[in-house]
């Protein structure tokens, strides 16, 4: 079987757009309309086996990553994933290894799920938008009932079973106003791995391009800055935030890991429940359908000229305003799906989130530069926290003497606390 010429990651829509929730901002529920009424949206055994066989063969590297999405993939039950793992083991050569991840709303998770996920070393992305009153604002059942209690219960069960859990928080018009509350809540419940996903819900109206639920751009920047300021002073090495991990990569000479921040994209396509292959999770539309795995090999579609052109357009369509930006390397224009407004000089194609992202990247850039210096010097990254606090203490209370109590409030003398850190960071 064919091997693709580049690394890729597939979002597998195991059950299409079918979900047990009715989250008000969900962009994928409408994809059910792409298929005939009465369709069975279950990824059948034949398609499952064919997909797994082709994905393993098409992967050029030694790690084969499976990302199981929906809708709500756990609606298929544990047995479906036991079967998937069995197929993986059947077709996996000795030279490769497999990583599995499931994106879930958590409402169906029980002890049987936890036992299976722990045994097979699955990674879980669990959707939760903050404390109860913020999460339940939009994330509700088909009957419009709240879900927060079930999600938190699932999180604690998964943690108890020692399953790796990333908390995925959609940032919208409501929770964006409460960054400290959201961040501290996640820390309180034991969240270590966090992702903040900005909601940009398009309307198609040029005068009002986004729905009122969407996160205001500038507010999103303030949200990130507030969380970053607490994290950089207190939580480096304890809490891992995807965007922060991503933002430091250019300063370490590393390519971005996330497609939304790379110069080009197109390496995270979708395979729907029937084997249809689409260019991207946000472009599951007839014009972006490349083929079907039952008719065209997966590797061939990953390398298809249309797929490559889709990815290249991210860079070639970038406005001059972005190309001249001082934080271009941190952003690269963001996701093309969000490029729906005009630049200050009237050019099309500016990211709706530009003001917020630019505000965050400008604010955080000096810290990430220092972060990179510590890494290059072989110093522990946690040292940045004491360097930041020391610099602030020195700036706010310059008259503190060596034997005075340290302004940071540690209870130590200044010379044995932040004064030493300040010298070390000089």
Tab-separated table of C-alpha atoms in Angstrom, residues 74-407:
chain	number	residue	atom	x	y	z
A	74	UNK	CA	-18.283	7.511	22.490
A	75	UNK	CA	-21.910	6.999	21.398
A	76	UNK	CA	-20.548	4.029	19.432
A	77	UNK	CA	-19.700	2.308	22.705
A	78	UNK	CA	-16.551	0.730	24.077
A	79	UNK	CA	-16.873	-2.321	21.832
A	80	UNK	CA	-16.371	-0.203	18.722
A	81	UNK	CA	-13.028	1.028	20.023
A	82	UNK	CA	-11.996	-2.440	21.188
A	83	UNK	CA	-12.525	-3.520	17.605
A	84	UNK	CA	-10.521	-0.515	16.348
A	85	UNK	CA	-7.607	-1.391	18.629
A	86	UNK	CA	-7.740	-5.007	17.442
A	87	UNK	CA	-7.496	-3.854	13.808
A	88	UNK	CA	-4.609	-1.559	14.716
A	89	UNK	CA	-2.680	-4.411	16.301
A	90	UNK	CA	-3.421	-6.639	13.316
A	91	UNK	CA	-1.962	-4.222	10.769
A	92	UNK	CA	0.763	-2.498	12.801
A	93	UNK	CA	4.310	-3.405	11.699
A	94	UNK	CA	6.967	-3.908	14.356
A	95	UNK	CA	8.708	-0.689	13.276
A	96	UNK	CA	5.780	1.570	14.208
A	97	UNK	CA	3.767	2.543	17.271
A	98	UNK	CA	0.250	3.901	17.678
A	99	UNK	CA	-1.218	6.804	19.646
A	100	UNK	CA	-4.990	7.042	20.055
A	101	UNK	CA	-6.951	10.131	21.053
A	102	UNK	CA	-10.685	10.681	21.508
A	103	UNK	CA	-12.416	14.051	21.613
A	104	UNK	CA	-15.479	13.732	23.873
A	105	UNK	CA	-18.081	15.770	25.718
A	106	UNK	CA	-17.666	13.317	28.611
A	107	UNK	CA	-21.331	12.689	29.307
A	108	UNK	CA	-21.200	8.962	28.488
A	109	UNK	CA	-17.979	8.150	30.339
A	110	UNK	CA	-18.312	5.412	32.958
A	111	UNK	CA	-16.060	2.918	34.746
A	112	UNK	CA	-15.956	0.572	31.761
A	113	UNK	CA	-14.768	3.399	29.526
A	114	UNK	CA	-12.118	4.459	32.032
A	115	UNK	CA	-10.783	0.911	32.365
A	116	UNK	CA	-10.516	0.538	28.597
A	117	UNK	CA	-8.962	3.954	27.964
A	118	UNK	CA	-6.368	3.425	30.679
A	119	UNK	CA	-5.487	-0.082	29.500
A	120	UNK	CA	-5.014	1.045	25.870
A	121	UNK	CA	-3.265	4.340	26.757
A	122	UNK	CA	-5.764	6.606	25.011
A	123	UNK	CA	-5.430	10.383	25.237
A	124	UNK	CA	-8.657	12.223	25.946
A	125	UNK	CA	-9.737	15.711	24.938
A	126	UNK	CA	-12.588	16.672	27.262
A	127	UNK	CA	-14.750	19.680	26.434
A	128	UNK	CA	-15.496	21.973	29.359
A	129	UNK	CA	-15.989	25.729	29.215
A	130	UNK	CA	-15.191	26.632	32.820
A	131	UNK	CA	-17.146	26.535	36.087
A	132	UNK	CA	-20.808	25.499	36.091
A	133	UNK	CA	-22.492	28.803	35.269
A	134	UNK	CA	-20.137	29.465	32.344
A	135	UNK	CA	-20.039	25.918	30.953
A	136	UNK	CA	-23.802	25.416	31.099
A	137	UNK	CA	-24.526	28.632	29.229
A	138	UNK	CA	-24.123	26.903	25.841
A	139	UNK	CA	-23.207	23.253	26.465
A	140	UNK	CA	-26.583	21.568	26.980
A	141	UNK	CA	-28.408	18.370	26.032
A	142	UNK	CA	-30.979	17.971	23.258
A	143	UNK	CA	-33.566	18.732	25.945
A	144	UNK	CA	-31.618	21.884	26.924
A	145	UNK	CA	-30.548	20.419	30.253
A	146	UNK	CA	-27.209	21.281	31.823
A	147	UNK	CA	-24.130	19.043	31.474
A	148	UNK	CA	-21.435	20.461	33.747
A	149	UNK	CA	-21.933	17.985	36.591
A	150	UNK	CA	-21.571	14.998	34.235
A	151	UNK	CA	-18.446	16.410	32.587
A	152	UNK	CA	-16.668	17.100	35.869
A	153	UNK	CA	-17.592	13.638	37.117
A	154	UNK	CA	-16.099	12.161	33.947
A	155	UNK	CA	-12.918	14.197	34.415
A	156	UNK	CA	-12.387	12.931	37.945
A	157	UNK	CA	-13.085	9.331	36.885
A	158	UNK	CA	-10.584	9.579	34.051
A	159	UNK	CA	-7.965	11.155	36.296
A	160	UNK	CA	-8.479	8.443	38.911
A	161	UNK	CA	-7.904	5.846	36.201
A	162	UNK	CA	-4.700	7.697	35.239
A	163	UNK	CA	-5.931	8.572	31.745
A	164	UNK	CA	-4.229	11.601	30.173
A	165	UNK	CA	-6.850	14.345	29.838
A	166	UNK	CA	-6.631	17.666	27.998
A	167	UNK	CA	-9.353	20.123	28.965
A	168	UNK	CA	-10.685	21.956	25.896
A	169	UNK	CA	-12.370	25.254	26.667
A	170	UNK	CA	-14.277	27.079	23.923
A	171	UNK	CA	-13.874	30.800	24.622
A	172	UNK	CA	-17.079	32.643	23.750
A	173	UNK	CA	-18.822	35.916	24.483
A	174	UNK	CA	-19.716	34.913	28.053
A	175	UNK	CA	-16.715	33.152	29.612
A	176	UNK	CA	-14.230	35.529	27.921
A	177	UNK	CA	-15.227	38.089	30.550
A	178	UNK	CA	-13.961	35.848	33.369
A	179	UNK	CA	-10.409	34.684	32.534
A	180	UNK	CA	-9.178	34.439	36.113
A	181	UNK	CA	-12.262	32.539	37.226
A	182	UNK	CA	-11.983	30.100	34.318
A	183	UNK	CA	-8.262	29.482	34.743
A	184	UNK	CA	-8.331	29.059	38.499
A	185	UNK	CA	-11.309	26.747	38.266
A	186	UNK	CA	-9.388	24.431	35.968
A	187	UNK	CA	-6.481	24.456	38.397
A	188	UNK	CA	-8.800	23.782	41.334
A	189	UNK	CA	-10.230	20.623	39.779
A	190	UNK	CA	-6.758	19.360	38.885
A	191	UNK	CA	-6.514	20.316	35.218
A	192	UNK	CA	-2.898	20.266	34.009
A	193	UNK	CA	-3.319	20.339	30.236
A	194	UNK	CA	-5.467	23.145	28.862
A	195	UNK	CA	-6.560	24.353	25.448
A	196	UNK	CA	-8.427	27.596	24.857
A	197	UNK	CA	-10.313	27.555	21.550
A	198	UNK	CA	-11.766	30.894	20.393
A	199	UNK	CA	-15.312	30.736	19.045
A	200	UNK	CA	-15.702	32.411	15.654
A	201	UNK	CA	-19.202	31.630	14.422
A	202	UNK	CA	-19.802	33.124	10.994
A	203	UNK	CA	-23.138	34.536	9.826
A	204	UNK	CA	-22.454	35.177	6.145
A	205	UNK	CA	-23.518	38.805	6.574
A	206	UNK	CA	-20.703	41.198	5.510
A	207	UNK	CA	-22.002	43.876	7.886
A	208	UNK	CA	-22.154	41.508	10.866
A	209	UNK	CA	-19.760	38.676	9.939
A	210	UNK	CA	-19.908	36.793	13.254
A	211	UNK	CA	-22.669	35.630	15.554
A	212	UNK	CA	-23.029	37.403	18.881
A	213	UNK	CA	-21.894	34.224	20.637
A	214	UNK	CA	-18.456	34.648	19.058
A	215	UNK	CA	-15.623	35.850	21.240
A	216	UNK	CA	-14.864	39.564	20.685
A	217	UNK	CA	-11.353	39.713	19.282
A	218	UNK	CA	-9.837	42.295	21.632
A	219	UNK	CA	-11.502	40.600	24.612
A	220	UNK	CA	-9.928	37.298	23.577
A	221	UNK	CA	-6.507	38.951	23.718
A	222	UNK	CA	-7.201	40.299	27.204
A	223	UNK	CA	-8.436	36.853	28.259
A	224	UNK	CA	-5.179	35.243	27.125
A	225	UNK	CA	-3.013	37.982	28.645
A	226	UNK	CA	-4.700	37.663	32.033
A	227	UNK	CA	-4.194	33.910	32.123
A	228	UNK	CA	-0.664	34.213	30.777
A	229	UNK	CA	0.307	36.725	33.477
A	230	UNK	CA	-0.754	34.311	36.197
A	231	UNK	CA	0.799	31.304	34.487
A	232	UNK	CA	4.190	32.936	33.837
A	233	UNK	CA	4.476	33.938	37.503
A	234	UNK	CA	3.144	30.821	39.181
A	235	UNK	CA	2.451	27.819	37.000
A	236	UNK	CA	5.290	27.126	34.536
A	237	UNK	CA	6.035	23.418	34.676
A	238	UNK	CA	2.778	22.718	36.530
A	239	UNK	CA	0.109	23.723	34.013
A	240	UNK	CA	0.585	23.202	30.276
A	241	UNK	CA	-1.398	25.465	27.968
A	242	UNK	CA	-1.354	24.511	24.311
A	243	UNK	CA	-1.179	28.051	22.929
A	244	UNK	CA	1.693	28.970	25.241
A	245	UNK	CA	3.621	25.838	24.269
A	246	UNK	CA	2.991	26.733	20.644
A	247	UNK	CA	3.994	30.383	20.999
A	248	UNK	CA	7.515	29.651	22.196
A	249	UNK	CA	8.359	27.343	19.287
A	250	UNK	CA	9.567	30.052	16.838
A	251	UNK	CA	12.053	31.270	19.455
A	252	UNK	CA	13.395	27.731	19.826
A	253	UNK	CA	13.850	27.413	16.069
A	254	UNK	CA	11.002	24.900	15.848
A	255	UNK	CA	8.197	24.671	13.329
A	256	UNK	CA	4.711	25.170	14.706
A	257	UNK	CA	2.956	21.965	15.704
A	258	UNK	CA	-0.558	23.340	15.217
A	259	UNK	CA	-1.795	23.809	11.663
A	260	UNK	CA	-3.499	27.115	12.511
A	261	UNK	CA	-0.133	28.750	13.252
A	262	UNK	CA	1.959	27.180	10.490
A	263	UNK	CA	2.709	29.053	7.275
A	264	UNK	CA	0.732	26.428	5.367
A	265	UNK	CA	-1.864	23.870	6.391
A	266	UNK	CA	-3.747	20.974	4.801
A	267	UNK	CA	-2.171	18.178	6.829
A	268	UNK	CA	-5.156	17.667	9.172
A	269	UNK	CA	-7.902	16.407	6.860
A	270	UNK	CA	-11.141	14.623	7.785
A	271	UNK	CA	-12.393	11.128	7.051
A	272	UNK	CA	-16.159	10.944	7.489
A	273	UNK	CA	-18.113	7.904	8.702
A	274	UNK	CA	-18.509	6.486	5.172
A	275	UNK	CA	-14.879	7.039	4.136
A	276	UNK	CA	-15.288	10.441	2.472
A	277	UNK	CA	-12.100	12.526	2.664
A	278	UNK	CA	-12.363	16.322	3.148
A	279	UNK	CA	-9.609	18.935	3.236
A	280	UNK	CA	-10.197	20.117	6.827
A	281	UNK	CA	-12.552	19.827	9.782
A	282	UNK	CA	-13.798	23.353	9.074
A	283	UNK	CA	-14.203	22.710	5.353
A	284	UNK	CA	-16.410	19.627	5.286
A	285	UNK	CA	-18.242	20.899	2.226
A	286	UNK	CA	-18.868	19.321	-1.186
A	287	UNK	CA	-16.285	21.526	-2.908
A	288	UNK	CA	-13.578	20.357	-0.482
A	289	UNK	CA	-14.244	16.638	-0.839
A	290	UNK	CA	-11.155	14.977	-2.340
A	291	UNK	CA	-12.483	11.419	-2.578
A	292	UNK	CA	-13.352	8.303	-0.580
A	293	UNK	CA	-10.990	5.711	0.893
A	294	UNK	CA	-12.967	2.881	-0.735
A	295	UNK	CA	-12.153	4.336	-4.149
A	296	UNK	CA	-8.864	6.234	-3.709
A	297	UNK	CA	-5.990	5.317	-1.354
A	298	UNK	CA	-5.668	7.565	1.689
A	299	UNK	CA	-2.011	8.332	0.925
A	300	UNK	CA	-2.938	9.473	-2.564
A	301	UNK	CA	-5.552	11.888	-1.199
A	302	UNK	CA	-3.150	13.297	1.404
A	303	UNK	CA	-0.762	14.101	-1.448
A	304	UNK	CA	-3.469	15.158	-3.902
A	305	UNK	CA	-2.715	18.424	-5.726
A	306	UNK	CA	-6.049	19.858	-4.548
A	307	UNK	CA	-5.167	19.125	-0.939
A	308	UNK	CA	-1.730	20.692	-1.308
A	309	UNK	CA	-3.221	23.718	-3.025
A	310	UNK	CA	-5.681	24.064	-0.151
A	311	UNK	CA	-2.780	24.179	2.300
A	312	UNK	CA	-0.614	26.524	0.227
A	313	UNK	CA	-3.402	29.083	-0.108
A	314	UNK	CA	-3.078	29.788	3.583
A	315	UNK	CA	0.241	31.502	2.824
A	316	UNK	CA	-0.350	32.844	-0.663
A	317	UNK	CA	-3.582	34.574	0.396
A	318	UNK	CA	-1.997	36.262	3.415
A	319	UNK	CA	-2.537	40.062	3.323
A	320	UNK	CA	0.429	42.425	3.224
A	321	UNK	CA	-0.679	43.790	6.608
A	322	UNK	CA	0.060	40.349	8.067
A	323	UNK	CA	3.307	39.837	6.161
A	324	UNK	CA	4.650	43.090	7.642
A	325	UNK	CA	3.550	42.234	11.201
A	326	UNK	CA	6.211	42.022	13.916
A	327	UNK	CA	4.641	38.857	15.380
A	328	UNK	CA	4.059	37.094	12.044
A	329	UNK	CA	6.179	34.086	13.030
A	330	UNK	CA	3.991	33.445	16.054
A	331	UNK	CA	0.711	33.601	14.134
A	332	UNK	CA	1.148	33.296	10.345
A	333	UNK	CA	-2.303	34.752	9.891
A	334	UNK	CA	-4.115	32.153	11.966
A	335	UNK	CA	-6.702	29.755	10.600
A	336	UNK	CA	-8.023	30.585	7.102
A	337	UNK	CA	-11.592	29.924	8.274
A	338	UNK	CA	-11.339	33.063	10.430
A	339	UNK	CA	-9.954	35.382	7.727
A	340	UNK	CA	-13.238	37.160	7.168
A	341	UNK	CA	-12.531	40.865	7.738
A	342	UNK	CA	-10.503	43.560	5.965
A	343	UNK	CA	-7.145	44.997	6.940
A	344	UNK	CA	-6.941	48.684	7.980
A	345	UNK	CA	-6.056	49.562	4.375
A	346	UNK	CA	-9.015	47.649	2.954
A	347	UNK	CA	-7.385	44.399	1.831
A	348	UNK	CA	-9.485	41.253	2.185
A	349	UNK	CA	-8.405	38.264	4.254
A	350	UNK	CA	-7.546	39.546	7.725
A	351	UNK	CA	-8.206	37.176	10.594
A	352	UNK	CA	-11.199	38.197	12.710
A	353	UNK	CA	-9.082	37.396	15.783
A	354	UNK	CA	-6.163	39.576	14.671
A	355	UNK	CA	-6.555	42.285	17.316
A	356	UNK	CA	-6.696	39.759	20.132
A	357	UNK	CA	-3.941	37.495	18.846
A	358	UNK	CA	-1.650	40.422	18.110
A	359	UNK	CA	-2.316	41.808	21.573
A	360	UNK	CA	-1.420	38.488	23.171
A	361	UNK	CA	1.636	37.737	21.032
A	362	UNK	CA	3.003	41.261	21.522
A	363	UNK	CA	2.478	41.040	25.270
A	364	UNK	CA	3.980	37.556	25.657
A	365	UNK	CA	6.838	37.784	23.141
A	366	UNK	CA	9.500	39.163	25.560
A	367	UNK	CA	8.707	36.403	28.043
A	368	UNK	CA	8.949	33.668	25.420
A	369	UNK	CA	12.282	35.091	24.279
A	370	UNK	CA	13.563	34.755	27.853
A	371	UNK	CA	12.006	31.292	28.046
A	372	UNK	CA	13.971	30.246	24.960
A	373	UNK	CA	17.198	31.621	26.417
A	374	UNK	CA	16.744	29.451	29.512
A	375	UNK	CA	16.159	26.368	27.360
A	376	UNK	CA	19.238	27.090	25.225
A	377	UNK	CA	21.334	27.611	28.356
A	378	UNK	CA	20.154	24.315	29.819
A	379	UNK	CA	18.433	26.081	32.690
A	380	UNK	CA	15.125	24.847	34.144
A	381	UNK	CA	12.215	26.679	32.538
A	382	UNK	CA	10.643	27.190	35.965
A	383	UNK	CA	13.386	29.728	36.635
A	384	UNK	CA	11.504	32.218	34.461
A	385	UNK	CA	8.905	32.597	37.218
A	386	UNK	CA	11.417	33.831	39.761
A	387	UNK	CA	13.099	36.065	37.176
A	388	UNK	CA	9.761	37.710	36.340
A	389	UNK	CA	8.806	38.169	39.976
A	390	UNK	CA	12.228	39.536	40.836
A	391	UNK	CA	12.130	42.072	38.026
A	392	UNK	CA	8.700	43.242	39.148
A	393	UNK	CA	9.734	43.462	42.761
A	394	UNK	CA	12.798	45.490	41.821
A	395	UNK	CA	10.715	47.837	39.672
A	396	UNK	CA	7.933	48.318	42.208
A	397	UNK	CA	10.066	48.642	45.346
A	398	UNK	CA	13.527	49.776	44.249
A	399	UNK	CA	14.364	50.995	47.745
A	400	UNK	CA	14.264	47.504	49.279
A	401	UNK	CA	17.519	46.846	51.103
A	402	UNK	CA	19.405	43.572	51.056
A	403	UNK	CA	18.276	42.697	54.562
A	404	UNK	CA	14.701	43.975	54.173
A	405	UNK	CA	11.770	41.555	53.767
A	406	UNK	CA	11.461	40.621	50.082
A	407	UNK	CA	8.715	42.603	48.332
